């Protein structure tokens, strides 16, 4: 497993942008699929985006329909970080955002990843 710490959340107006970052510990970061999930008050945690490990899948990216075209996930294997650039934010994007990791991208995308961060709050005002 890896240890994950998110940063970059905050308050932004609708239409604005935020960039979340997740720092990971461990020497095998590039072997992990990484992802972002979110949980709004009173709702279940939902998938946002994943990026595959570089070794076999060359950073293939996958997004939830609700964020496609607005959010971009990226990773820097030299820095052990994964970012989520969020543009054209909407009030319905308000949630706690979690970084997650797993060696199996299917397991990760299903929300059963082995490693999770503590979460960072994103609030979008109308």
CSV table of C-alpha atoms in Angstrom, one decimal:
chain,number,residue,atom,x,y,z
A,1,UNK,CA,0.0,0.0,0.0
A,2,UNK,CA,0.9,3.6,-0.3
A,3,UNK,CA,0.2,6.6,2.0
A,4,UNK,CA,-1.8,9.4,0.3
A,5,UNK,CA,-2.2,13.0,1.3
A,6,UNK,CA,-4.5,15.4,-0.6
A,7,UNK,CA,-4.3,19.2,-0.8
A,8,UNK,CA,-5.7,22.0,-2.8
A,9,UNK,CA,-9.4,22.1,-1.9
A,10,UNK,CA,-11.2,25.3,-1.1
A,11,UNK,CA,-14.1,27.6,-1.9
A,12,UNK,CA,-14.6,28.7,-5.5
A,13,UNK,CA,-17.5,30.4,-7.4
A,14,UNK,CA,-19.3,28.5,-10.1
A,15,UNK,CA,-17.4,28.6,-13.4
A,16,UNK,CA,-14.1,28.8,-11.6
A,17,UNK,CA,-11.2,26.3,-11.3
A,18,UNK,CA,-9.3,24.4,-8.7
A,19,UNK,CA,-6.4,22.0,-8.8
A,20,UNK,CA,-6.2,19.2,-6.3
A,21,UNK,CA,-3.0,17.3,-5.7
A,22,UNK,CA,-2.3,14.0,-4.0
A,23,UNK,CA,1.2,13.1,-2.7
A,24,UNK,CA,2.0,9.5,-2.4
A,25,UNK,CA,4.7,7.7,-0.4
A,26,UNK,CA,6.5,4.6,-1.6
A,27,UNK,CA,9.0,3.6,-4.2
A,28,UNK,CA,6.6,1.8,-6.5
A,29,UNK,CA,4.2,4.7,-7.2
A,30,UNK,CA,4.4,4.2,-11.0
A,31,UNK,CA,3.0,0.7,-10.6
A,32,UNK,CA,-0.2,1.9,-9.1
A,33,UNK,CA,-3.4,3.0,-10.8
A,34,UNK,CA,-4.5,6.3,-9.2
A,35,UNK,CA,-7.9,7.8,-8.9
A,36,UNK,CA,-10.1,10.5,-7.5
A,37,UNK,CA,-13.5,10.0,-5.9
A,38,UNK,CA,-15.9,12.4,-4.2
A,39,UNK,CA,-18.6,12.3,-1.6
A,40,UNK,CA,-21.3,15.0,-1.2
A,41,UNK,CA,-23.3,15.4,2.0
A,42,UNK,CA,-25.9,12.7,2.3
A,43,UNK,CA,-24.7,10.9,-0.8
A,44,UNK,CA,-22.6,7.9,-1.5
A,45,UNK,CA,-19.0,8.2,-2.6
A,46,UNK,CA,-18.7,8.3,-6.4
A,47,UNK,CA,-16.0,7.7,-8.9
A,48,UNK,CA,-14.5,10.8,-10.6
A,49,UNK,CA,-11.4,9.8,-12.6
A,50,UNK,CA,-8.7,7.2,-12.8
A,51,UNK,CA,-5.3,7.1,-14.4
A,52,UNK,CA,-3.6,3.8,-15.1
A,53,UNK,CA,-0.1,2.8,-14.1
A,54,UNK,CA,2.5,3.9,-16.6
A,55,UNK,CA,4.3,0.6,-17.0
A,56,UNK,CA,1.7,-1.3,-19.0
A,57,UNK,CA,-1.0,1.2,-19.8
A,58,UNK,CA,0.9,4.4,-20.4
A,59,UNK,CA,-1.3,6.6,-18.1
A,60,UNK,CA,-4.6,5.7,-19.7
A,61,UNK,CA,-7.3,8.1,-18.3
A,62,UNK,CA,-11.0,7.4,-17.6
A,63,UNK,CA,-13.6,9.9,-16.4
A,64,UNK,CA,-17.1,9.9,-15.0
A,65,UNK,CA,-19.6,11.3,-17.5
A,66,UNK,CA,-20.4,14.1,-15.1
A,67,UNK,CA,-16.9,15.5,-15.2
A,68,UNK,CA,-15.8,14.6,-18.7
A,69,UNK,CA,-14.5,17.6,-20.6
A,70,UNK,CA,-14.2,19.7,-17.4
A,71,UNK,CA,-11.7,17.7,-15.2
A,72,UNK,CA,-8.3,16.4,-16.1
A,73,UNK,CA,-6.3,13.8,-14.1
A,74,UNK,CA,-2.5,13.7,-14.5
A,75,UNK,CA,0.4,12.1,-12.7
A,76,UNK,CA,4.0,12.8,-12.2
A,77,UNK,CA,5.9,9.6,-11.4
A,78,UNK,CA,9.1,11.5,-10.6
A,79,UNK,CA,7.3,13.4,-7.9
A,80,UNK,CA,4.9,10.7,-6.8
A,81,UNK,CA,1.9,12.9,-7.3
A,82,UNK,CA,-1.4,12.8,-9.0
A,83,UNK,CA,-3.4,15.9,-9.7
A,84,UNK,CA,-7.0,16.7,-10.6
A,85,UNK,CA,-7.5,19.9,-12.6
A,86,UNK,CA,-11.1,21.0,-12.2
A,87,UNK,CA,-12.5,23.7,-14.6
A,88,UNK,CA,-15.9,25.1,-15.1
A,89,UNK,CA,-16.9,24.0,-11.7
A,90,UNK,CA,-20.6,23.7,-10.8
A,91,UNK,CA,-22.3,23.8,-7.4
A,92,UNK,CA,-23.0,20.1,-7.8
A,93,UNK,CA,-19.3,19.4,-7.7
A,94,UNK,CA,-19.3,20.4,-4.1
A,95,UNK,CA,-18.0,17.4,-2.1
A,96,UNK,CA,-15.1,15.9,-0.2
A,97,UNK,CA,-12.6,14.7,-2.7
A,98,UNK,CA,-10.5,11.6,-2.0
A,99,UNK,CA,-7.4,10.3,-3.7
A,100,UNK,CA,-7.1,6.5,-4.0
A,101,UNK,CA,-4.6,3.9,-5.2
A,102,UNK,CA,-4.6,0.3,-6.2
A,103,UNK,CA,-2.5,-2.1,-8.3
A,104,UNK,CA,-5.6,-3.1,-10.1
A,105,UNK,CA,-7.4,-0.3,-11.9
A,106,UNK,CA,-10.7,-2.2,-12.0
A,107,UNK,CA,-10.7,-2.7,-8.3
A,108,UNK,CA,-9.8,1.0,-7.9
A,109,UNK,CA,-12.6,2.2,-10.3
A,110,UNK,CA,-15.1,0.2,-8.3
A,111,UNK,CA,-14.2,2.1,-5.2
A,112,UNK,CA,-12.5,-0.8,-3.5
A,113,UNK,CA,-8.9,0.5,-3.8
A,114,UNK,CA,-6.5,-0.5,-1.1
A,115,UNK,CA,-5.2,3.0,-0.2
A,116,UNK,CA,-7.1,6.2,0.5
A,117,UNK,CA,-6.3,9.7,1.5
A,118,UNK,CA,-8.1,11.7,4.2
A,119,UNK,CA,-10.0,13.9,1.8
A,120,UNK,CA,-10.1,17.6,0.9
A,121,UNK,CA,-13.2,19.7,0.8
A,122,UNK,CA,-14.3,21.4,-2.4
A,123,UNK,CA,-17.1,23.9,-2.2
A,124,UNK,CA,-18.6,25.6,-5.3
A,125,UNK,CA,-20.9,28.6,-4.6
A,126,UNK,CA,-23.6,29.6,-7.1
